[in-house]
Backbone as ProteinMPNN parsed JSONL, in Angstrom:
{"seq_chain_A": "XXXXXXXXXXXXXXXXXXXXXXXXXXXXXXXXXXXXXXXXXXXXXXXXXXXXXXXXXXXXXXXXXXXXXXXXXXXXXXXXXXXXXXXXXXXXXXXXXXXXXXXXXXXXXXXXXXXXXXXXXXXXXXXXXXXX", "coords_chain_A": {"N_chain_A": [[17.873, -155.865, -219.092], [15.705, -153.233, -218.531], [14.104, -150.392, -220.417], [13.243, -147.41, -221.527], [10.425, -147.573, -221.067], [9.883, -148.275, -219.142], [8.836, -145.948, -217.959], [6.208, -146.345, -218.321], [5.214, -148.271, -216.601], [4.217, -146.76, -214.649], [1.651, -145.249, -212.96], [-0.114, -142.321, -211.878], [-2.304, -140.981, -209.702], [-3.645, -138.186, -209.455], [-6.177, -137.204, -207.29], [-5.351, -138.131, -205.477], [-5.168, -138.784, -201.655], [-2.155, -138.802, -201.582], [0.749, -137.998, -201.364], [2.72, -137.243, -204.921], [5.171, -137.845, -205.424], [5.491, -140.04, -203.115], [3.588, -141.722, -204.29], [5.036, -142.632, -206.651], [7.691, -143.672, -205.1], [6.31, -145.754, -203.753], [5.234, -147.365, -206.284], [7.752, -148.199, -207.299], [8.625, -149.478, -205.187], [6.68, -151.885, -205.388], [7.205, -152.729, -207.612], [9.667, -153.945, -207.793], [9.277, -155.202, -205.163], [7.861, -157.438, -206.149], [8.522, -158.212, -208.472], [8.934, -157.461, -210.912], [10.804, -155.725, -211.483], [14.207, -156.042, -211.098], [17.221, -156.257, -210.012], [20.109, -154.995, -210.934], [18.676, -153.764, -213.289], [17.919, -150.633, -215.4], [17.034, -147.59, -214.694], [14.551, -145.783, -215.783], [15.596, -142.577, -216.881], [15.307, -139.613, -214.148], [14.137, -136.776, -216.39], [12.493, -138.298, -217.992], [10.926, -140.12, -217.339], [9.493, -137.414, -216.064], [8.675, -136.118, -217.962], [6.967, -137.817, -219.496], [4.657, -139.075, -217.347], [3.878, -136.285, -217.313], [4.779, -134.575, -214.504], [6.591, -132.578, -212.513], [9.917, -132.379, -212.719], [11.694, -132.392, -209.783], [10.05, -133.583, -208.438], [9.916, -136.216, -209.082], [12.822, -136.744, -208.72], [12.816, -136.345, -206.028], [11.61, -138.942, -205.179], [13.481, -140.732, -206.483], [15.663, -139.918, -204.656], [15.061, -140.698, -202.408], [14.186, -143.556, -202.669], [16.983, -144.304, -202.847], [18.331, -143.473, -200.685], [16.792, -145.507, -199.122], [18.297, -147.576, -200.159], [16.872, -149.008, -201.947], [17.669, -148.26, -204.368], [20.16, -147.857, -206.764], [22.625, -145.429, -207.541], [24.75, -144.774, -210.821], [27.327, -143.619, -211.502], [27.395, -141.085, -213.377], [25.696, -142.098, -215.314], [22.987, -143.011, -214.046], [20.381, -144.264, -212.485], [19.902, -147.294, -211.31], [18.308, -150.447, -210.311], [18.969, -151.5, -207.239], [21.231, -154.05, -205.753], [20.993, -155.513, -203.739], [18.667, -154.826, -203.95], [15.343, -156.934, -204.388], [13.218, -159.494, -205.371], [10.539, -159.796, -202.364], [10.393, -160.761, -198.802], [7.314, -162.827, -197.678], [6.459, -160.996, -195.998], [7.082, -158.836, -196.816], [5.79, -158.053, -199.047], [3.061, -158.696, -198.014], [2.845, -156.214, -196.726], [2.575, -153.932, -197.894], [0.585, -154.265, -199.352], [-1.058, -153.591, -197.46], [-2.377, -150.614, -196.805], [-3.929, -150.401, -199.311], [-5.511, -152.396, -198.077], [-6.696, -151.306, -196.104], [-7.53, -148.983, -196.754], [-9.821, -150.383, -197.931], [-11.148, -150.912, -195.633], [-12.04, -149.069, -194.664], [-14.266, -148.011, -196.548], [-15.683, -150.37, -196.517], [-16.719, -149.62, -194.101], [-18.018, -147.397, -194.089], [-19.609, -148.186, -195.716], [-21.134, -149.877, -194.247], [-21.061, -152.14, -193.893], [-20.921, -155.655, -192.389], [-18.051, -157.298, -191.197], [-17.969, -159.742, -191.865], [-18.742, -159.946, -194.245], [-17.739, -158.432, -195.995], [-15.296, -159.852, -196.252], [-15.785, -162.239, -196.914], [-16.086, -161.026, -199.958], [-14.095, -160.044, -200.415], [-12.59, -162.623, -200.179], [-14.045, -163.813, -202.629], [-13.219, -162.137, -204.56], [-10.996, -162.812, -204.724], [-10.655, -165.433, -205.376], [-11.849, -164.785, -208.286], [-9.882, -164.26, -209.685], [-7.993, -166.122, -210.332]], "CA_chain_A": [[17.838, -154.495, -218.619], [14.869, -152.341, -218.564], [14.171, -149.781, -220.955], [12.62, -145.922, -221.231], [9.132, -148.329, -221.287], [9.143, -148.323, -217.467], [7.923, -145.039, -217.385], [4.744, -146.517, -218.551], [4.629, -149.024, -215.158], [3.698, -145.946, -213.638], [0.477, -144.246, -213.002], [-0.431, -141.199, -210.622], [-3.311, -140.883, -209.369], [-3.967, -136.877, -209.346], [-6.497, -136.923, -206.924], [-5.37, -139.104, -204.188], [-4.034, -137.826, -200.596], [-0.764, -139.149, -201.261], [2.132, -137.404, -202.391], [2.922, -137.877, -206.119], [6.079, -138.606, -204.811], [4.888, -141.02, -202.331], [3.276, -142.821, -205.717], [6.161, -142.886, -207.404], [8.064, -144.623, -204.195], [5.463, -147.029, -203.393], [5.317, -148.465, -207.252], [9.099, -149.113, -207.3], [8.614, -150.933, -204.456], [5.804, -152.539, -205.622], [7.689, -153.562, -208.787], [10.753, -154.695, -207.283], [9.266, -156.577, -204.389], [7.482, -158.216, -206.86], [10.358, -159.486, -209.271], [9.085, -157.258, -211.803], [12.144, -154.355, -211.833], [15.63, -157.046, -211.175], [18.892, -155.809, -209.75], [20.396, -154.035, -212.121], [17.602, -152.915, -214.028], [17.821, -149.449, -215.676], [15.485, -147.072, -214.371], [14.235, -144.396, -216.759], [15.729, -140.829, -216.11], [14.056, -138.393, -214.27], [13.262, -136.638, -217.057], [12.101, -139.549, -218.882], [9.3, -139.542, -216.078], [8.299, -136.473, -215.66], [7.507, -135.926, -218.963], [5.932, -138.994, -219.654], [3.861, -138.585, -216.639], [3.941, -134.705, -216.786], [5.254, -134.062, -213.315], [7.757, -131.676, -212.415], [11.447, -133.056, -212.497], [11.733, -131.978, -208.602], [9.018, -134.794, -207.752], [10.788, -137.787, -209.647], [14.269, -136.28, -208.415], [12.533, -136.417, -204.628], [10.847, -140.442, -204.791], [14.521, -141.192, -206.633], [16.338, -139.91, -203.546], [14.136, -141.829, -201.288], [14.422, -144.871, -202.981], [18.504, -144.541, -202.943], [18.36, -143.48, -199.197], [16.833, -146.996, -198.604], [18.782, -149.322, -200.476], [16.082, -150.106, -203.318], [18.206, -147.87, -206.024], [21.314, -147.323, -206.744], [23.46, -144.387, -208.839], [25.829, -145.007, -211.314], [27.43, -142.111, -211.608], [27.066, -140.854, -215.294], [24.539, -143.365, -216.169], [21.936, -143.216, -214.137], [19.49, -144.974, -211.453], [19.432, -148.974, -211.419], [17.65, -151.537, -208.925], [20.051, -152.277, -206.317], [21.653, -154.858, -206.032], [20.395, -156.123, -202.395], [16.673, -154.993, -203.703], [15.17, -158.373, -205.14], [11.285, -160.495, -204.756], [10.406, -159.641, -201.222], [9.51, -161.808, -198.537], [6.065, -162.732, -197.965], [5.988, -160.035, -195.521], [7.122, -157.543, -197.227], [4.917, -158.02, -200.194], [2.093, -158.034, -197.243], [2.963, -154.632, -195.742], [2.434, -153.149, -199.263], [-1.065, -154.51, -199.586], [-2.144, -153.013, -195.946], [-2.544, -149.769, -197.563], [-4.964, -150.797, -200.129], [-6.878, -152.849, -197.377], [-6.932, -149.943, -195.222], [-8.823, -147.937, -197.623], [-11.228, -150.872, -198.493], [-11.768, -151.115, -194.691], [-12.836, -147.813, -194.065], [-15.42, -148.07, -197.145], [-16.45, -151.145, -195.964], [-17.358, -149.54, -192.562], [-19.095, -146.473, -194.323], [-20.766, -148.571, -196.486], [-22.121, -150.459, -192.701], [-20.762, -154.055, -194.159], [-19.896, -156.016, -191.701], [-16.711, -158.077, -191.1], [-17.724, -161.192, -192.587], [-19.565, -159.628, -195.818], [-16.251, -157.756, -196.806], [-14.012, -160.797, -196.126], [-16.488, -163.007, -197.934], [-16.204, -160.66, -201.499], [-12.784, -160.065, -201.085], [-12.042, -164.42, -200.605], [-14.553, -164.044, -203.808], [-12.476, -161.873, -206.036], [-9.603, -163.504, -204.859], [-11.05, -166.52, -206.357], [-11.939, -164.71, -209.379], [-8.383, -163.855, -210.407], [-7.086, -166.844, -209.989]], "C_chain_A": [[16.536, -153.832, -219.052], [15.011, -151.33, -219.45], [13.279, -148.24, -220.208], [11.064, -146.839, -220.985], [8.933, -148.27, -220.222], [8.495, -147.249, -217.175], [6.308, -145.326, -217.618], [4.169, -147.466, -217.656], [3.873, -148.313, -214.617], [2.612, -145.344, -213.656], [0.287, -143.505, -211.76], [-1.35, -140.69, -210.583], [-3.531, -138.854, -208.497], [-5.016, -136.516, -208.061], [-6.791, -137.377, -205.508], [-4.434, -137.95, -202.81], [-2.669, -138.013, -200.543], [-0.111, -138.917, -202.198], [2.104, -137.664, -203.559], [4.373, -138.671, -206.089], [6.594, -139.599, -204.187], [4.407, -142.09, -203.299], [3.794, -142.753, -205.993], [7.164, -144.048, -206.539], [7.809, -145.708, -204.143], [5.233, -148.245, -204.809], [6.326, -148.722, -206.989], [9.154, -150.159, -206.609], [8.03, -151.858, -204.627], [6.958, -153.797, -207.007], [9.027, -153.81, -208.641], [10.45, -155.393, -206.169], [8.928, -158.054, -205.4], [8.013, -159.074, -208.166], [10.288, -158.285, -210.88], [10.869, -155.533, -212.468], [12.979, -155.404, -210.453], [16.753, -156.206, -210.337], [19.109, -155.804, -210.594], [19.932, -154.008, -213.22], [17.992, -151.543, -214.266], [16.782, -148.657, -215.54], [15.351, -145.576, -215.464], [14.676, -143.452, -215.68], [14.223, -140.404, -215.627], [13.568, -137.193, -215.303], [12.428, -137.336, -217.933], [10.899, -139.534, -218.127], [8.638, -138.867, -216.315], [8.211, -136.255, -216.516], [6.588, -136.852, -219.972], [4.589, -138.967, -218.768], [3.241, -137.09, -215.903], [3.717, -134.424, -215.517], [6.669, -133.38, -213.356], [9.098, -132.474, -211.704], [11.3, -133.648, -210.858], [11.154, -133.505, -207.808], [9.91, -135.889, -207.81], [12.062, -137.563, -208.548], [13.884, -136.581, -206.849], [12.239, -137.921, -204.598], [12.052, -140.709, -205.226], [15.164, -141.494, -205.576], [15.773, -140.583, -202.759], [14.093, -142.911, -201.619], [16.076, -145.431, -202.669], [18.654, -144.851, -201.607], [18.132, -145.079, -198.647], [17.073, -148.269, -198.836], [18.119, -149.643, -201.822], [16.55, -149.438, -204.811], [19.163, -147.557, -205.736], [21.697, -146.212, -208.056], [24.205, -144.827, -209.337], [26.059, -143.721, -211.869], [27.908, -142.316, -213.389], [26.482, -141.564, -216.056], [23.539, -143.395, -215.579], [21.06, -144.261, -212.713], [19.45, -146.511, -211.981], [18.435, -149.833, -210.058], [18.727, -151.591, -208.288], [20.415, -153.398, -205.937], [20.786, -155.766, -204.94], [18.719, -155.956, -202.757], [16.642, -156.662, -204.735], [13.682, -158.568, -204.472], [11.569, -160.23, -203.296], [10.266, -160.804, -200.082], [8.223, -161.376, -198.603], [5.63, -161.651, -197.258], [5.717, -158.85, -195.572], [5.977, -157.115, -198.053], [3.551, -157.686, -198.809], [1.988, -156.502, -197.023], [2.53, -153.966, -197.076], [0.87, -153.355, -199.654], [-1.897, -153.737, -198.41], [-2.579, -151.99, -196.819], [-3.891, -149.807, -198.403], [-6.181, -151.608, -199.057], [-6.847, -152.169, -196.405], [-7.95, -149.097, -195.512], [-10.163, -148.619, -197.937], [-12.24, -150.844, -196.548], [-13.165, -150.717, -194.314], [-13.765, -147.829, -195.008], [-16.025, -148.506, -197.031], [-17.428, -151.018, -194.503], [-18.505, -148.443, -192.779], [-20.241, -146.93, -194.782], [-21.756, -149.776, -194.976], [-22.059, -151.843, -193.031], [-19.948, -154.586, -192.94], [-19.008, -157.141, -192.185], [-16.784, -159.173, -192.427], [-18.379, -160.944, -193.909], [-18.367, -159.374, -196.515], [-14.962, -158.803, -197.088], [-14.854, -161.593, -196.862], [-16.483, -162.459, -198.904], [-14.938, -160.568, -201.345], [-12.294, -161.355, -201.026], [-12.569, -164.202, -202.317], [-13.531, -163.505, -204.807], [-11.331, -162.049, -205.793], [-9.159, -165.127, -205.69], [-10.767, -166.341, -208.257], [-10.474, -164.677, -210.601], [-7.824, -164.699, -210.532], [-7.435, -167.625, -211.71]], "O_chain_A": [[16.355, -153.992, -220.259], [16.209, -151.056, -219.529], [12.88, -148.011, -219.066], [10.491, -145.997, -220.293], [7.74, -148.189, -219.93], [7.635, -147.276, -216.295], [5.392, -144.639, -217.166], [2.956, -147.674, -217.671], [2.873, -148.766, -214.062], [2.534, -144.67, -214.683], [0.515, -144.032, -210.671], [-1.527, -139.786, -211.4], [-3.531, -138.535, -207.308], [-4.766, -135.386, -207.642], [-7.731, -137.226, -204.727], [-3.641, -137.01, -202.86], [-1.982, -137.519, -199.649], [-0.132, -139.282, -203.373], [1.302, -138.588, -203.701], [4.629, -139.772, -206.576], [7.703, -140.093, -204.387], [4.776, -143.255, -203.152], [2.949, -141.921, -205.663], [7.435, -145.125, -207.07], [8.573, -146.65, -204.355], [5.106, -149.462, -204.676], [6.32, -149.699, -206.24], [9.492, -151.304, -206.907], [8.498, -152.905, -204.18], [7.224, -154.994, -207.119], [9.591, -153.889, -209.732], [11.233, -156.313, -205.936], [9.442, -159.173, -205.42], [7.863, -160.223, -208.58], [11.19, -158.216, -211.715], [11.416, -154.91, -213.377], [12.585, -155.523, -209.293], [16.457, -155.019, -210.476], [18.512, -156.513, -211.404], [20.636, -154.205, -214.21], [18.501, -151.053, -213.258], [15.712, -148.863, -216.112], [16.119, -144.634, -215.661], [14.468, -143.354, -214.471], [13.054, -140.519, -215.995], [12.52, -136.64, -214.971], [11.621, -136.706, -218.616], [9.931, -138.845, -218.449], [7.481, -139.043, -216.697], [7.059, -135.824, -216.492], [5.803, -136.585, -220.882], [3.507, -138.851, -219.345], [2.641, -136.785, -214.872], [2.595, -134.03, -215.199], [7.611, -133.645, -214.102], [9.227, -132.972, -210.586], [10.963, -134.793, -210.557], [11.674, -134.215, -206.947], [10.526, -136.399, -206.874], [12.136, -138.307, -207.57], [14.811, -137.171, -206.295], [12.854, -138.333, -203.614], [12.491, -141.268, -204.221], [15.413, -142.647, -205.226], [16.599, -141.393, -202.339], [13.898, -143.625, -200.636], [16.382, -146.582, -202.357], [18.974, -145.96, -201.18], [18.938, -145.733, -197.985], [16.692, -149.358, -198.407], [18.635, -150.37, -202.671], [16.153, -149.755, -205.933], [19.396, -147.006, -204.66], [21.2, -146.19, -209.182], [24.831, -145.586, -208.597], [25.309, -142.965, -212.486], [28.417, -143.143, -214.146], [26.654, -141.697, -217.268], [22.652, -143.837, -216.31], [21.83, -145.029, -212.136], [18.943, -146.781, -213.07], [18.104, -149.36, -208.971], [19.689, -151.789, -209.031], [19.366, -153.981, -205.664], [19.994, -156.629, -205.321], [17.786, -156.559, -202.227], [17.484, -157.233, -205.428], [13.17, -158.042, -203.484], [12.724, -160.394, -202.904], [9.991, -161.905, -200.558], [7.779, -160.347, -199.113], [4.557, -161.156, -197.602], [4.924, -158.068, -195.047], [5.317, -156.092, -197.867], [3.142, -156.533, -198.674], [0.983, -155.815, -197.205], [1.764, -153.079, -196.7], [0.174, -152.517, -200.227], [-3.075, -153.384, -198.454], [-3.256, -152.422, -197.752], [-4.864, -149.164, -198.009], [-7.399, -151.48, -199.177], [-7.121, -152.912, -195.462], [-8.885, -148.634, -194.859], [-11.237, -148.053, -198.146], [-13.449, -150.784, -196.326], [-14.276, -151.139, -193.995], [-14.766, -147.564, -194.343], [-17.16, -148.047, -197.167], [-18.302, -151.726, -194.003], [-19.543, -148.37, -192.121], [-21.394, -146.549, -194.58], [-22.896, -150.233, -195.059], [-22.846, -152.667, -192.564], [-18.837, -154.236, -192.543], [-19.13, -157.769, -193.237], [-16.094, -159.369, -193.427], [-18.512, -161.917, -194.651], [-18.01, -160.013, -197.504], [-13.998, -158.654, -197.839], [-14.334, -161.584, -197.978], [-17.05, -163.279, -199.626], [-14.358, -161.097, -202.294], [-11.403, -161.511, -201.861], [-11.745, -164.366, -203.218], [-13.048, -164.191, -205.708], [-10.477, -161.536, -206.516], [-8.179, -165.66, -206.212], [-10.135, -166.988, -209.092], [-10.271, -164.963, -211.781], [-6.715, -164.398, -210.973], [-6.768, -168.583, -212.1]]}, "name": "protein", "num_of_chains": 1, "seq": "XXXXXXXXXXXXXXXXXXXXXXXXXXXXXXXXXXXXXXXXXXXXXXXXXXXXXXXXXXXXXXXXXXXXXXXXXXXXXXXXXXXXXXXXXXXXXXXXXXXXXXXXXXXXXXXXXXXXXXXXXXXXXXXXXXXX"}
Protein backbone atom coordinates (compact mmCIF):
# COMPACT_ATOMS: atom_id res chain seq x y z
CA UNK A 1 0.00 0.00 0.00
CA UNK A 2 1.16 3.41 -0.69
CA UNK A 3 1.80 5.88 1.81
CA UNK A 4 1.35 9.96 2.54
CA UNK A 5 4.97 9.81 0.34
CA UNK A 6 2.93 9.90 -2.89
CA UNK A 7 2.31 13.33 -2.50
CA UNK A 8 5.88 13.76 -3.34
CA UNK A 9 5.27 11.80 -7.03
CA UNK A 10 3.77 14.93 -7.79
CA UNK A 11 5.01 18.11 -9.22
CA UNK A 12 3.05 21.23 -10.70
CA UNK A 13 4.32 23.07 -12.92
CA UNK A 14 3.01 26.80 -12.01
CA UNK A 15 3.57 28.19 -15.18
CA UNK A 16 2.27 25.81 -17.67
CA UNK A 17 -1.17 26.27 -19.74
CA UNK A 18 -2.59 23.38 -18.15
CA UNK A 19 -4.85 23.27 -15.41
CA UNK A 20 -3.24 22.35 -12.05
CA UNK A 21 -5.89 20.07 -12.00
CA UNK A 22 -5.27 18.74 -15.35
CA UNK A 23 -1.51 18.00 -13.73
CA UNK A 24 -2.67 16.35 -11.07
CA UNK A 25 -4.98 13.95 -13.48
CA UNK A 26 -2.46 13.33 -16.03
CA UNK A 27 0.33 12.10 -13.26
CA UNK A 28 -2.09 9.52 -11.76
CA UNK A 29 -2.44 8.32 -14.94
CA UNK A 30 0.92 8.45 -15.66
CA UNK A 31 1.69 6.49 -12.47
CA UNK A 32 -0.81 3.93 -12.75
CA UNK A 33 -0.44 3.22 -16.42
CA UNK A 34 2.89 2.73 -15.61
CA UNK A 35 2.65 0.05 -12.70
CA UNK A 36 3.93 2.55 -10.43
CA UNK A 37 0.45 3.35 -8.19
CA UNK A 38 -1.23 -0.77 -8.04
CA UNK A 39 -4.89 -1.44 -7.45
CA UNK A 40 -5.50 -0.82 -4.25
CA UNK A 41 -2.97 1.58 -3.51
CA UNK A 42 -3.79 4.34 -0.97
CA UNK A 43 -3.85 7.63 -2.37
CA UNK A 44 -2.87 10.50 -0.08
CA UNK A 45 -5.87 12.72 1.11
CA UNK A 46 -6.72 15.72 -0.44
CA UNK A 47 -5.45 17.56 2.11
CA UNK A 48 -2.35 15.68 2.26
CA UNK A 49 -1.82 17.26 -1.33
CA UNK A 50 -2.68 20.40 -1.19
CA UNK A 51 -0.59 21.20 1.43
CA UNK A 52 2.27 19.44 0.39
CA UNK A 53 1.98 20.97 -2.94
CA UNK A 54 0.28 24.20 -1.60
CA UNK A 55 -2.79 24.12 -3.77
CA UNK A 56 -6.14 24.81 -2.72
CA UNK A 57 -8.15 21.67 -1.46
CA UNK A 58 -10.90 22.52 -4.31
CA UNK A 59 -8.14 21.63 -7.07
CA UNK A 60 -7.08 18.11 -5.60
CA UNK A 61 -10.92 17.54 -4.67
CA UNK A 62 -11.62 18.45 -8.67
CA UNK A 63 -8.53 15.96 -10.49
CA UNK A 64 -9.87 13.31 -7.56
CA UNK A 65 -13.39 13.49 -8.99
CA UNK A 66 -12.15 13.12 -12.45
CA UNK A 67 -10.10 10.35 -11.81
CA UNK A 68 -13.22 8.44 -9.97
CA UNK A 69 -15.57 9.51 -12.88
CA UNK A 70 -13.23 7.38 -15.11
CA UNK A 71 -12.61 4.32 -13.39
CA UNK A 72 -8.80 5.04 -12.39
CA UNK A 73 -9.89 5.71 -8.50
CA UNK A 74 -12.00 4.49 -6.36
CA UNK A 75 -13.74 5.76 -2.76
CA UNK A 76 -13.86 3.90 0.18
CA UNK A 77 -16.14 5.47 2.01
CA UNK A 78 -14.48 6.63 5.35
CA UNK A 79 -11.08 5.85 4.23
CA UNK A 80 -10.34 7.43 1.42
CA UNK A 81 -9.22 7.33 -2.46
CA UNK A 82 -7.42 3.99 -3.73
CA UNK A 83 -6.32 2.85 -7.39
CA UNK A 84 -9.11 1.00 -8.78
CA UNK A 85 -9.28 -2.03 -9.11
CA UNK A 86 -9.74 -2.33 -13.12
CA UNK A 87 -6.86 0.59 -13.29
CA UNK A 88 -3.51 -1.49 -13.76
CA UNK A 89 0.03 -1.18 -16.42
CA UNK A 90 -1.59 0.10 -19.54
CA UNK A 91 -1.40 -1.17 -22.86
CA UNK A 92 1.19 -0.09 -25.13
CA UNK A 93 -1.25 2.29 -26.42
CA UNK A 94 -2.27 3.74 -23.72
CA UNK A 95 1.11 4.44 -22.31
CA UNK A 96 1.59 6.02 -26.05
CA UNK A 97 -1.34 8.46 -25.91
CA UNK A 98 0.25 9.91 -22.71
CA UNK A 99 3.55 10.63 -24.37
CA UNK A 100 1.73 12.57 -27.47
CA UNK A 101 1.44 15.48 -25.29
CA UNK A 102 5.01 15.84 -24.48
CA UNK A 103 5.84 15.21 -28.27
CA UNK A 104 3.45 17.74 -29.24
CA UNK A 105 5.20 20.39 -27.42
CA UNK A 106 8.70 19.18 -28.62
CA UNK A 107 7.18 19.37 -32.15
CA UNK A 108 6.15 22.74 -32.15
CA UNK A 109 9.77 23.83 -30.74
CA UNK A 110 11.25 21.82 -33.13
CA UNK A 111 9.39 23.75 -35.92
CA UNK A 112 10.21 27.23 -34.25
CA UNK A 113 13.50 26.30 -33.78
CA UNK A 114 13.31 25.53 -38.16
CA UNK A 115 14.69 21.73 -37.42
CA UNK A 116 13.63 19.68 -39.72
CA UNK A 117 11.93 16.24 -39.47
CA UNK A 118 14.83 14.12 -39.59
CA UNK A 119 17.18 16.35 -37.19
CA UNK A 120 14.48 16.12 -34.34
CA UNK A 121 13.85 12.37 -34.86
CA UNK A 122 17.58 11.79 -35.08
CA UNK A 123 18.23 13.53 -31.22
CA UNK A 124 15.27 12.20 -29.90
CA UNK A 125 16.42 8.14 -31.31
CA UNK A 126 19.76 9.73 -29.57
CA UNK A 127 18.48 10.38 -26.12
CA UNK A 128 16.51 7.50 -26.36
CA UNK A 129 19.68 5.69 -26.64
CA UNK A 130 21.13 7.62 -23.92
CA UNK A 131 18.73 6.40 -21.24
CA UNK A 132 18.89 3.19 -21.93
Amino acid sequence: MMTTHTASLFSIATGSADPIYRQLVEQVRRLVVSGQLAPGDEMPSVREIAQALALNPMTVSKAYGLLEMDGVLARRRGLGMIVAGTAGAGKPAERAALLRPTLERAAREARELELDPRTALDLFAAILKEAQ
